[in-house]
Coordinates of C-alpha atoms in Angstrom, one line a residue:
X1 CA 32.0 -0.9 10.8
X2 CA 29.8 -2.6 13.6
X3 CA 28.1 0.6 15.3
X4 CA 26.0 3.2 13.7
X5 CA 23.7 5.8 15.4
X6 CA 20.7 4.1 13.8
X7 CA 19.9 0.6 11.9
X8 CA 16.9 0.8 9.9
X9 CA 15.6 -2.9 9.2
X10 CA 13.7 -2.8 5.4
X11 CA 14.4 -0.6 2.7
X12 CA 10.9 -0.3 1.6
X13 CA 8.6 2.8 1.2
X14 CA 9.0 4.1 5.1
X15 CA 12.7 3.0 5.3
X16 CA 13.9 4.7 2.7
X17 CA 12.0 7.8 3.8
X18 CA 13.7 7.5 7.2
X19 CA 17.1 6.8 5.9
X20 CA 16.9 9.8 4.0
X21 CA 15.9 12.4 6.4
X22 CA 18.0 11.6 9.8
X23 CA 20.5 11.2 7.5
X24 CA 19.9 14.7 6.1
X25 CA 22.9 16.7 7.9
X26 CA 25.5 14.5 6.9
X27 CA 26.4 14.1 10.7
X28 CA 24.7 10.8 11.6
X29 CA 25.7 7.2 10.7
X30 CA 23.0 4.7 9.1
X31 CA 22.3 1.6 8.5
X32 CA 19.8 -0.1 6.7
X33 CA 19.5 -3.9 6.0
X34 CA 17.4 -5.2 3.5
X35 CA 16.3 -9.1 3.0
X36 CA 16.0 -8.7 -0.9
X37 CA 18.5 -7.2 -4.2
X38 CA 19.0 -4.2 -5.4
X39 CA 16.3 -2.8 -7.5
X40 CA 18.2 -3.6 -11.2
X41 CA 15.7 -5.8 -12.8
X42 CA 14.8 -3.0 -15.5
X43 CA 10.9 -3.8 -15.3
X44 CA 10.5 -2.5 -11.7
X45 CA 11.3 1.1 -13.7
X46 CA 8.9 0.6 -16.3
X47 CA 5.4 1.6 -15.2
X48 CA 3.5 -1.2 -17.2
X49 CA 5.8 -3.6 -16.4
X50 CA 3.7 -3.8 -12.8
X51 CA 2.4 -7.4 -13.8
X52 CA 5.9 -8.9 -13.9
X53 CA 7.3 -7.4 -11.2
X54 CA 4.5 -8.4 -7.9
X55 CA 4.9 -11.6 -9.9
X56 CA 8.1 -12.1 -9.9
X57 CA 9.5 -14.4 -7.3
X58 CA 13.0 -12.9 -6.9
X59 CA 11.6 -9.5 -5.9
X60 CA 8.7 -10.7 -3.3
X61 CA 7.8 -12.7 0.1
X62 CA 5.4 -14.8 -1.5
X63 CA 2.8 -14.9 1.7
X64 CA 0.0 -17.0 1.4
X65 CA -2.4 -16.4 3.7
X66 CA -4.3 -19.4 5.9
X67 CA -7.0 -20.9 4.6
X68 CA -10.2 -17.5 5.0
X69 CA -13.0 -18.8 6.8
X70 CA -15.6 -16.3 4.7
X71 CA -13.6 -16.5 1.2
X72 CA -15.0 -20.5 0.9
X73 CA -11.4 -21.5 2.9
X74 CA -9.2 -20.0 0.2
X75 CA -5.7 -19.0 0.6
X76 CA -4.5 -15.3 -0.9
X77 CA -1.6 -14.9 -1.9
X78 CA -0.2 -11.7 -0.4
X79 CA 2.7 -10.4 -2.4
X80 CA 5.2 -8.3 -0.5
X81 CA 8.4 -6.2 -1.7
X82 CA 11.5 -8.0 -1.0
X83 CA 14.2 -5.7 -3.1
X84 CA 15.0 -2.0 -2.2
X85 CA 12.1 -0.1 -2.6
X86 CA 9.8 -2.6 -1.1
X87 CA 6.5 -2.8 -2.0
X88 CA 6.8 0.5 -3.7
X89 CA 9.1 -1.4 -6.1
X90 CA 6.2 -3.7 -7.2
X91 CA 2.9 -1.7 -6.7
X92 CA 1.0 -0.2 -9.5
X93 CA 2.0 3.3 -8.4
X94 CA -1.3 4.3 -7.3
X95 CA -0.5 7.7 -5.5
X96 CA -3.5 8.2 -2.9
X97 CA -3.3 9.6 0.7
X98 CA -6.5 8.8 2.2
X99 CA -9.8 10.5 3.5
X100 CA -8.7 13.6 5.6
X101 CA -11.2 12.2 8.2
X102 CA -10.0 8.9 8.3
X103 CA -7.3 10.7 10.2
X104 CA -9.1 13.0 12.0
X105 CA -10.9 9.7 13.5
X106 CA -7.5 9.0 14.9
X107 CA -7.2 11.9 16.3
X108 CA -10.7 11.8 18.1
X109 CA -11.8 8.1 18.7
X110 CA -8.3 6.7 19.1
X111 CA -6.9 10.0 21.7
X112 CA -4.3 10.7 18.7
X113 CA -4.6 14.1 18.7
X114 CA -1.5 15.0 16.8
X115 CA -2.5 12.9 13.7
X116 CA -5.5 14.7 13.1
X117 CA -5.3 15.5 9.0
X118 CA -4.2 19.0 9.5
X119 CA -1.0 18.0 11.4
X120 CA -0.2 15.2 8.5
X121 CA -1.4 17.4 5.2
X122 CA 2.2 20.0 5.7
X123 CA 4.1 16.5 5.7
X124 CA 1.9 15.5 2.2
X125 CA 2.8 18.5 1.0
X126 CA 6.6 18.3 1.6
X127 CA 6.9 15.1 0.5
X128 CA 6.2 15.2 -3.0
X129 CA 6.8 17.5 -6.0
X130 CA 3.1 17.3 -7.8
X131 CA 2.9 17.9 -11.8
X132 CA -0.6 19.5 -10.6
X133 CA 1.5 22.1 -9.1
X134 CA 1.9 23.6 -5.7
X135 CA -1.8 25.0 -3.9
X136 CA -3.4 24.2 -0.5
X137 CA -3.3 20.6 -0.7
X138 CA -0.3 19.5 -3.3
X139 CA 3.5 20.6 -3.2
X140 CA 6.2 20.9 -5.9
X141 CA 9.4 20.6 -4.2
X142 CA 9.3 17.4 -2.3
X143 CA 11.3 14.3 -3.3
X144 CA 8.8 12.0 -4.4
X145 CA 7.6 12.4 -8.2
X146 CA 3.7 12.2 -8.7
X147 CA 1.8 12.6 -11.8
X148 CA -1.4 12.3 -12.8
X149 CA -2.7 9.8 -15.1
X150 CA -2.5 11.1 -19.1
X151 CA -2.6 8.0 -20.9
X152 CA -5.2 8.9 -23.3
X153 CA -7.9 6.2 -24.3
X154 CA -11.6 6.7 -24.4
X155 CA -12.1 4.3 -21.9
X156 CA -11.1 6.6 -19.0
X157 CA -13.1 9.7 -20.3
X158 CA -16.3 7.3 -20.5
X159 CA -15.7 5.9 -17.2
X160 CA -15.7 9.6 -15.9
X161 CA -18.2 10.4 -17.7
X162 CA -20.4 7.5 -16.5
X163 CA -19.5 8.4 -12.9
X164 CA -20.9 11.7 -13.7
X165 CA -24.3 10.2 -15.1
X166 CA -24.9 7.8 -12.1
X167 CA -24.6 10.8 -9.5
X168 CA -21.5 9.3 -7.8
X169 CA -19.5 12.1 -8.1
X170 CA -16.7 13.5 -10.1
X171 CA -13.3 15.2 -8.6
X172 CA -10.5 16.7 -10.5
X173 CA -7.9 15.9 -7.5
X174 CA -8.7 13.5 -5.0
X175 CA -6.3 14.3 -2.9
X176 CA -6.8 18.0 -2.6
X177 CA -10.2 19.7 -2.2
X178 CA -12.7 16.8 -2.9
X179 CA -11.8 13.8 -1.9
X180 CA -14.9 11.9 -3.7
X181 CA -16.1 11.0 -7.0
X182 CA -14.2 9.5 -9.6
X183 CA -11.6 11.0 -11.1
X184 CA -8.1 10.6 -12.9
X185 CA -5.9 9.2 -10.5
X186 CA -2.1 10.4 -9.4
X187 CA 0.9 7.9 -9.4
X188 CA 4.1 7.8 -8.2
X189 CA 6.0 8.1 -11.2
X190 CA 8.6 11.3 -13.0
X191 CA 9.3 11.4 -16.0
X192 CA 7.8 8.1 -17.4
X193 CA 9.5 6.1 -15.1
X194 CA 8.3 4.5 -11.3
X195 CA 9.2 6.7 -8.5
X196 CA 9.5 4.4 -5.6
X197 CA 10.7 5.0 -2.3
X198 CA 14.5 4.0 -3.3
X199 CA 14.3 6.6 -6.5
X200 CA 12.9 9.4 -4.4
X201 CA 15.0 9.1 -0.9
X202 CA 17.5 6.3 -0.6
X203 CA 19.4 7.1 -3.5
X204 CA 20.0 11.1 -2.6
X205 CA 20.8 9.6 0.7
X206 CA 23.4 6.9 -0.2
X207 CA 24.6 9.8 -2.3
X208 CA 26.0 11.5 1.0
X209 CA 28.1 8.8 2.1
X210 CA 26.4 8.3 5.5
X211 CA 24.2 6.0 4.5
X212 CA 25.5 2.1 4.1
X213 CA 22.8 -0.5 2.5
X214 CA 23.2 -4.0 2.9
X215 CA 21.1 -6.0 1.0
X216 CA 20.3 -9.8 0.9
X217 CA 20.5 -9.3 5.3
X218 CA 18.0 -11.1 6.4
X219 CA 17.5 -10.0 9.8
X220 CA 16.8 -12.1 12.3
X221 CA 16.0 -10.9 16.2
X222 CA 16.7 -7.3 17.7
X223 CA 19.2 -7.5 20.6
X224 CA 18.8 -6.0 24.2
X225 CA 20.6 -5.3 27.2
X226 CA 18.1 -5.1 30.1
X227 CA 15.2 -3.7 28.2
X228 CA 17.3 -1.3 26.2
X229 CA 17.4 -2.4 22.4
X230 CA 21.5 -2.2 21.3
X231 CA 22.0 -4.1 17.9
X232 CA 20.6 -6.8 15.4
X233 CA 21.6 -9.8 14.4
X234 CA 21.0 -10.8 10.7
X235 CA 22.8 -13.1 8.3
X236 CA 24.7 -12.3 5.5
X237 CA 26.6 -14.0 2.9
X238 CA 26.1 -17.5 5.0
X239 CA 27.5 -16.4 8.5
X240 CA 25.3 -14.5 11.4
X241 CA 26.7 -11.0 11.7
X242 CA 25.8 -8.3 15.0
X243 CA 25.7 -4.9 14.4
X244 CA 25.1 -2.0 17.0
X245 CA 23.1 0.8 17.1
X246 CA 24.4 4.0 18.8
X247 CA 20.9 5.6 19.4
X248 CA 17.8 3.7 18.1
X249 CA 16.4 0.5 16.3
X250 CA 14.5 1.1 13.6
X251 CA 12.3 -1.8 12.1
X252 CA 10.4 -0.9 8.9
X253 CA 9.9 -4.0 7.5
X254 CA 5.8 -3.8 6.7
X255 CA 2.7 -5.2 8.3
X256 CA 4.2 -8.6 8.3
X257 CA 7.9 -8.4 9.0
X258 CA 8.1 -5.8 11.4
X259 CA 5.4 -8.0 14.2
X260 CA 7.3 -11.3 13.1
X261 CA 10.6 -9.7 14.3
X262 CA 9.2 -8.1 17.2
X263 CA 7.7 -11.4 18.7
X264 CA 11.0 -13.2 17.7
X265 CA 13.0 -10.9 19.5
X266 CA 10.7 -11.5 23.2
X267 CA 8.1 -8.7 22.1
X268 CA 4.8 -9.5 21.6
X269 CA 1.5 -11.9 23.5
X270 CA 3.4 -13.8 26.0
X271 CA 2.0 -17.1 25.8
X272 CA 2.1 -16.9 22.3
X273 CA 5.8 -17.0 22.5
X274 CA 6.3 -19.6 25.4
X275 CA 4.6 -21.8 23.1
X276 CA 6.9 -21.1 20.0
X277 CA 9.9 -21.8 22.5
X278 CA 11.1 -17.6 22.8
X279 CA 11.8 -16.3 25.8
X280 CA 8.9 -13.2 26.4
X281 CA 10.9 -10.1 27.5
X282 CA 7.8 -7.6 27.1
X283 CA 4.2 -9.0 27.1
X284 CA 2.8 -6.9 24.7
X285 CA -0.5 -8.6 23.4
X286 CA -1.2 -6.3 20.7
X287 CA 1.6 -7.6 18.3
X288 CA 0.3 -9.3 15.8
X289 CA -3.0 -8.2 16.1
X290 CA -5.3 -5.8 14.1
X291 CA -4.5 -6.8 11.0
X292 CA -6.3 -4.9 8.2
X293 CA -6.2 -5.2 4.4
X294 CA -9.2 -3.4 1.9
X295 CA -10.5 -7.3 0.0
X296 CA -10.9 -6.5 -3.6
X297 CA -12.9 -7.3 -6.2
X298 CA -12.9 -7.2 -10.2
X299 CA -15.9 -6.9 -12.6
X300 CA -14.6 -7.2 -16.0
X301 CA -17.2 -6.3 -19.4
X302 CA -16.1 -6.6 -23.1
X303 CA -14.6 -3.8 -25.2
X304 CA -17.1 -3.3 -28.1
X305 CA -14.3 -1.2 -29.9
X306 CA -10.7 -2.6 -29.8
X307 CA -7.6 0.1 -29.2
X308 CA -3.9 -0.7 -28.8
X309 CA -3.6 -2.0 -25.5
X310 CA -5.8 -4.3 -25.9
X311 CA -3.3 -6.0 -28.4
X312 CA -0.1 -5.2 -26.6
X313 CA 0.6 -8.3 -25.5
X314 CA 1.5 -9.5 -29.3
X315 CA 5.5 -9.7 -29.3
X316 CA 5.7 -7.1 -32.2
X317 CA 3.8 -4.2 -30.3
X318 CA 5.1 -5.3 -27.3
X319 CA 8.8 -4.7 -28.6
X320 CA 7.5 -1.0 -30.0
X321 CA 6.1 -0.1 -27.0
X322 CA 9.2 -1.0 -25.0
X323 CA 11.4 0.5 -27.4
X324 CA 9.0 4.0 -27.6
X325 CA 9.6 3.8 -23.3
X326 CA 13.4 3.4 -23.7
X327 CA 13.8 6.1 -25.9
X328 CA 11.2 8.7 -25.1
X329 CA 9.9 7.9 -21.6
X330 CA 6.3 7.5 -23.4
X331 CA 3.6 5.8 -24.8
X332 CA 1.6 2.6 -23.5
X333 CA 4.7 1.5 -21.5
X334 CA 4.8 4.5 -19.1
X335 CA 1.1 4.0 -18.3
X336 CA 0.5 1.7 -14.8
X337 CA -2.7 1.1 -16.5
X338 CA -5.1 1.8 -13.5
X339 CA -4.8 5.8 -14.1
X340 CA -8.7 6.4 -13.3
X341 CA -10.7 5.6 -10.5
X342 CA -12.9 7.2 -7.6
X343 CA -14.0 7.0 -4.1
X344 CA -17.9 6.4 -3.5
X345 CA -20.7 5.8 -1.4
X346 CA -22.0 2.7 -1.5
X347 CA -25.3 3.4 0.3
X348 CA -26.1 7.1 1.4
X349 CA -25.6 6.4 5.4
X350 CA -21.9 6.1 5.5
X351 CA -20.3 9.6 6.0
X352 CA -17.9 9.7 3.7
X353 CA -16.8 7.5 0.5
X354 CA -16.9 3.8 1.4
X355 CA -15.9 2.1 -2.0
X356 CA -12.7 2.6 -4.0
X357 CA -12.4 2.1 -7.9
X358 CA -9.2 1.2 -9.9
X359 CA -10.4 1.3 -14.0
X360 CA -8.0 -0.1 -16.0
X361 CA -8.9 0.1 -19.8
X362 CA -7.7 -3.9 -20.9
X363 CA -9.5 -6.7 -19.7
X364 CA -7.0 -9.8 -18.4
X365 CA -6.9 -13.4 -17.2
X366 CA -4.3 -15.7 -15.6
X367 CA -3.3 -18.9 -17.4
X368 CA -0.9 -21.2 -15.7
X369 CA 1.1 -18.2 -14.3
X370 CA 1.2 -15.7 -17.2
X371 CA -1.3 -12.9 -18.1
X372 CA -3.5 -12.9 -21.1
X373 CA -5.0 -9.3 -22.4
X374 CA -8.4 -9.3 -23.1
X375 CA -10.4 -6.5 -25.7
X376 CA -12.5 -5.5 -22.1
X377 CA -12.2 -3.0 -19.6
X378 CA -11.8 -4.0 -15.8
X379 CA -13.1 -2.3 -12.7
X380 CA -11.2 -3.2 -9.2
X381 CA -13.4 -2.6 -6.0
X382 CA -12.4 -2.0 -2.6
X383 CA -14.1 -1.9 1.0
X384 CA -12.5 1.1 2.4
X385 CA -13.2 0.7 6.0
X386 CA -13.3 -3.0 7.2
X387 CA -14.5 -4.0 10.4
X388 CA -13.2 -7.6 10.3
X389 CA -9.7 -7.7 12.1
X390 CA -7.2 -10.3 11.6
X391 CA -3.8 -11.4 13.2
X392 CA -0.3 -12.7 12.3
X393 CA 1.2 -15.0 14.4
X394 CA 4.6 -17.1 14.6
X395 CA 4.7 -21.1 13.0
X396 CA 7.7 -21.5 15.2
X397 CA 10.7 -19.5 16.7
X398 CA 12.7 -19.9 12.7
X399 CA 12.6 -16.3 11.2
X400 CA 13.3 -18.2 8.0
X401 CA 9.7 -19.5 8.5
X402 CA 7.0 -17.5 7.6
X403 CA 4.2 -16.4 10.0
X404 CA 0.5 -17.5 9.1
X405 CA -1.4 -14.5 8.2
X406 CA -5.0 -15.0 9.4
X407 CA -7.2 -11.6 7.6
X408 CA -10.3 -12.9 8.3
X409 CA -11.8 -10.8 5.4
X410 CA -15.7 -10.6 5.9
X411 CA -15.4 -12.2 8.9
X412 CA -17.8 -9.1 9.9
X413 CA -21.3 -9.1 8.0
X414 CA -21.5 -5.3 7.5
X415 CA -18.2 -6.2 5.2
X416 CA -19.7 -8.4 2.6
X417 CA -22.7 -5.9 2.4
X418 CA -20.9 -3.3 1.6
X419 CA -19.4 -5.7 -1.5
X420 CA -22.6 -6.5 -2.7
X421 CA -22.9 -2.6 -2.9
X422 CA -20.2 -2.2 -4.6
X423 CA -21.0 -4.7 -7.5
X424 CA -24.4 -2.7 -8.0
X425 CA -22.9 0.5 -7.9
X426 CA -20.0 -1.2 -10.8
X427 CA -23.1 -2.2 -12.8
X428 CA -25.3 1.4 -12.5
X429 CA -22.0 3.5 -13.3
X430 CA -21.6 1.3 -16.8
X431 CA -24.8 1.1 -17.5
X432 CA -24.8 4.9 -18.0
X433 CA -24.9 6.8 -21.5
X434 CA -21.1 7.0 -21.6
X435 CA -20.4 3.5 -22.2
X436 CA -23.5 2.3 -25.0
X437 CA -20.7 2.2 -28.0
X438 CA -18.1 0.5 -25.7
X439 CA -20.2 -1.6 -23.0
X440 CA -19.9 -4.9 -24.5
X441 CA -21.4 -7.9 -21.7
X442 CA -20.5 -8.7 -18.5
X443 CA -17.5 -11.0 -18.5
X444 CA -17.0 -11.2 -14.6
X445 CA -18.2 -11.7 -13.1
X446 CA -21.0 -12.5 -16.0
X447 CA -25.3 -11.6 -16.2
X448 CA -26.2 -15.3 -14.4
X449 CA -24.7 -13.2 -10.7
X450 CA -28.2 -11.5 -10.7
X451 CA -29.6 -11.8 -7.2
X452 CA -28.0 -10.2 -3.5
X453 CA -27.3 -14.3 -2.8
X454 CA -25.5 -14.9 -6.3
X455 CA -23.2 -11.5 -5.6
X456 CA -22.4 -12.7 -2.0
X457 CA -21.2 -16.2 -3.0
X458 CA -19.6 -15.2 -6.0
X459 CA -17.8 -12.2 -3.9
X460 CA -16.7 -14.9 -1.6
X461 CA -15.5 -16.8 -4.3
X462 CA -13.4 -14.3 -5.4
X463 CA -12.5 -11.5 -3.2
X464 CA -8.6 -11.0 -2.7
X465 CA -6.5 -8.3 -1.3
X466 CA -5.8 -5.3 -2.6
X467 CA -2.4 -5.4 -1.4
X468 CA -2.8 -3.2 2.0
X469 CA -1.8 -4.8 4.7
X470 CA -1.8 -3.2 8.4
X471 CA -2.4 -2.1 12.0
X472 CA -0.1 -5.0 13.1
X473 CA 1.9 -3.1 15.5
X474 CA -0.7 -0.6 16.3
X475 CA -0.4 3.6 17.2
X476 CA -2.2 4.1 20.2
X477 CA -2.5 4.6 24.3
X478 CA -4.1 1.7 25.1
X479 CA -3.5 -1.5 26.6
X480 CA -3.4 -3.3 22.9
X481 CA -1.0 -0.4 21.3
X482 CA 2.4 -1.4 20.7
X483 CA 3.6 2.1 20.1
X484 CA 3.2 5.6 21.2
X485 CA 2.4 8.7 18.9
X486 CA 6.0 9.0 18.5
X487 CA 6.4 5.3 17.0
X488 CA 7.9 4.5 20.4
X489 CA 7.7 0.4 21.1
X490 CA 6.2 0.2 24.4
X491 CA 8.2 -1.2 27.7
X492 CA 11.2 -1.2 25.9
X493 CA 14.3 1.8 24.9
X494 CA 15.7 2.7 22.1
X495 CA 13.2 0.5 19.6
X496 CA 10.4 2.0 17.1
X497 CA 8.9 0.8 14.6
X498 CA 7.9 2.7 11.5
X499 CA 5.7 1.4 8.7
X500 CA 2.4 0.6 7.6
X501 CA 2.0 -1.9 10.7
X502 CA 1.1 1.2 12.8
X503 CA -1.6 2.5 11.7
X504 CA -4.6 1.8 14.0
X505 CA -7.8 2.3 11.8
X506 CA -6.8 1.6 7.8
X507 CA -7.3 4.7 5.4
X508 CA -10.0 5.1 2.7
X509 CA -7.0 4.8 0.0
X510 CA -4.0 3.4 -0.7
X511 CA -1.4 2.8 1.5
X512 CA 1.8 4.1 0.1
X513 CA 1.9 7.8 0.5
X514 CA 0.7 7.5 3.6
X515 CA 3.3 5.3 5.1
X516 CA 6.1 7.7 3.4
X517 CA 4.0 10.2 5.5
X518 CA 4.2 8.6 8.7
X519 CA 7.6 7.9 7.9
X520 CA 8.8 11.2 7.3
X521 CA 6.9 12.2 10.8
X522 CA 8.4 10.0 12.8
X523 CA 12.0 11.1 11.4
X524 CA 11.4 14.3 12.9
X525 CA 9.8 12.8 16.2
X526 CA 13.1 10.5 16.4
X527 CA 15.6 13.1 15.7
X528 CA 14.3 16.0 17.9
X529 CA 13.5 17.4 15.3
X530 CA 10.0 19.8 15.5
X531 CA 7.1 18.9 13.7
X532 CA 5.9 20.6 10.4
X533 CA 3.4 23.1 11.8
X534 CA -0.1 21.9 11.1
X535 CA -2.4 23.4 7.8
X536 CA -6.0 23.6 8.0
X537 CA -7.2 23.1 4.3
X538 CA -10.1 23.9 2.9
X539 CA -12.4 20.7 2.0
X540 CA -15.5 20.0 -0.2
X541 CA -17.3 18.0 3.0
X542 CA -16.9 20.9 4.8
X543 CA -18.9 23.7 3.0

């Protein structure tokens, strides 16, 4: 077969999603090419195993980005899913959809009015079958699996408990009522295992025999006739191969992928593309642009009691705890290990929660390319809300070559300030009651990073990504959009694009669910489908 009523380029969290549901009656034909394997190496299934899969080569892009002006001229490495499943193949699971105002601002300072929270909550709901249970904010029959964390060591219950002490808040379901204070955090995972994108929709979908996957297709331009988008090319098994596509082009290959084909099929800043040697067939300037990632940072202190994670890295519990997984689904192996966490203020001006925790109770460092457990306990900090915006841009007209990623993180002060917040607000939540018989000292980033200018240069010197790239191909009505509220590409027929890469103002959260979301949105928006009629929830901020 050559034609098929849609091609869907990526298999990752928003592909899968969209093969799934306009593949839903059975009546449709589908295509969707994916760069990387199949999702058989067995430790992309095992929650813990989280480590060795974003490190493993085989199953990632391996981006780098340029040197970062603000991070001392360091390159990040920027790992990337390249099996089915995407990135939620190799993510710690972390299920979070985001501040309902962070959408509403879309809806009112970005003219998106139908992406106001209410309009995206029934689409939440539907999309996932919660172990909370179905209420106002969670469902129970959706496709994706999402628990929330039960690991049990005393190191989450003091971490809550400390949260509680240093009046930042406690919630008992960030994603339903009150979306602030720390909490025990929801992952995608069922029944012990990961629950990624290819688990929860591609696989029902290949099940109905509309569906094809092609995988290790490295894509390479969309193809037009006029301005009408009619088919890919992509290689395959060493020989360039052309497929059509009846009704639409679908590219849903992330924040990275999905600008790099656009501007290497003619789409994108039109100077920028004379001078890789492509042809322009839309000048669209705002490919590429808007890039938007939350930079991270860990503080690490040592464990004053030791408990069995801590030692799991010897080969003998390692073996038990793999063998407990295997045969019951349970224990320290079906933990992704960052199951507590919160959403804060870092200073009391910001109107809603400005700082994210991860708490993972085992402290780690990297030697030579392999991970060393530590008796600690570590605390990842985000910036929720950047205003430093970055771009992606073409090395040449090769798709074989990779683009150079540009963040810019803390390119804007107010960034870096609200860092420095963040370590002080790391240090007053452990300093609380909660932690005196665990709080050993400060490993990282250690007592000597006292004053405001030690925390700045040290956050410099280490601030990464959190792994949430987008705005790339942003949502919008403006003259930098690159598509509509329907995930239309602009100028052109036939062509959307559906990932993280469209979002115009990053979420306070994680980026998964709500590209699964927007996924399963624009599935109805491209099908003709109506929308999911809107739910206005009931929210903590608003009493």
């Amino acid at each position: 077969m050559n034609t098929f009523d849609y091609i869907i380029v990526g298999a990752g969290s928003a592909g899968c999603v969209l093969a799934n549901k306009l593949g839903a009656d059975g009546r449709k034909t589908i295509l969707i090419l994916e760069a990387g394997p199949m999702d058989y190496d067995p430790m992309i299934h095992v929650p813990a195993g989280v480590y060795r899969t974003w490190h493993e080569p085989k199953l990632n892009w391996n981006y780098h980005t340029e040197p970062e002006p603000e991070l001392h001229d360091r390159s990040v490495f920027m790992p990337r899913g390249k099996v089915v499943g995407g990135s939620s193949s190799i993510n710690s699971m972390v299920y979070m959809r985001g501040h309902p105002l962070d959408y509403d601002r879309w809806a009112n300072e970005h003219g998106l009015t139908r992406w106001s929270y209410e309009h995206c909550l029934p689409y939440f709901k539907a999309g996932e079958t919660s172990d909370r249970g179905a209420d106002e904010w969670r469902g129970d029959s959706g496709p994706l699996g999402v628990s929330k964390g039960s690991f049990d060591n005393p190191l989450y219950n003091a971490f809550i408990a400390a949260g509680e002490q240093a009046g930042q808040g406690r919630s008992d379901d960030l994603n339903g009522f009150n979306p602030e204070g720390v909490a025990r955090l929801d992952a995608t995972r069922k029944n012990g295992r990961r629950c990624s994108a290819a688990v929860a929709h591609l696989r029902p979908a290949l099940k109905r025999g509309n569906v094809t996957l092609l995988v290790r297709a490295m894509v390479k331009r969309v193809l037009f006739t006029g301005n009408r988008a009619y088919g890919i090319a992509f290689d395959h098994k060493g020989s360039e191969r052309i497929v059509h596509a009846g009704t639409q082009v679908i590219l849903a290959g992330g924040a990275i992928n999905s600008p790099q084909l656009l501007m290497l099929s003619g789409i994108g800043p039109a100077d920028h593309l004379n001078d890789r040697g492509i042809r322009p067939l839309i000048d669209l300037p705002g490919v590429g642009r808007n890039l938007q990632d939350h930079a991270s940072i860990i503080l690490q202190y040592e464990c004053l009691k030791s408990f069995p994670i801590h030692k799991v890295d010897v080969p003998w519990r390692k073996a038990a705890a793999g063998l407990q997984w295997v045969f019951t689904r349970s224990g320290m192996a079906a933990s992704n290990i960052w199951e507590a966490g919160g959403l804060i203020r870092g200073n009391p001006n910001v109107p809603y929660p400005n700082l994210q925790y991860h708490f993972g109770p085992v402290g780690f460092e990297y030697d030579e390319g392999t991970i060393k457990l530590l008796q600690a306990f570590a605390i990842h900090v985000d910036q929720l809300r950047p205003r430093s915006r970055g771009s992606i841009s073409l090395k040449s007209g090769n798709p074989y070559d990779k683009p150079a990623l540009h963040f810019d993180y803390l390119a804007e002060p107010g960034d870096l300030d609200e860092l420095v917040e963040g370590v002080h607000k790391t240090r007053e939540l452990v300093a609380q009651q909660a932690f005196d018989d665990l709080r050993g000292v400060e490993l990282v980033p250690g007592p000597q990073v006292a004053s405001d200018a030690d925390i700045r240069d040290w956050v410099r010197s280490a601030a990464t990504t959190d792994f949430h790239p987008c705005g790339t191909c942003r949502m919008g009505h403006g003259p930098d959009s690159v598509v509509d509220d329907q995930m239309r590409v602009q100028g052109v027929e036939g062509l959307s694009v559906v990932d993280a890469s469209v979002i115009p103002q990053i979420m306070s959260a994680n980026l998964n669910a709500p590209t699964q979301m927007i996924a399963a949105r624009a599935a109805d928006y491209i099908a003709g489908a109506p929308q999911l009629a809107p739910l206005a929830a009931k929210f903590a901020f608003q009493q």
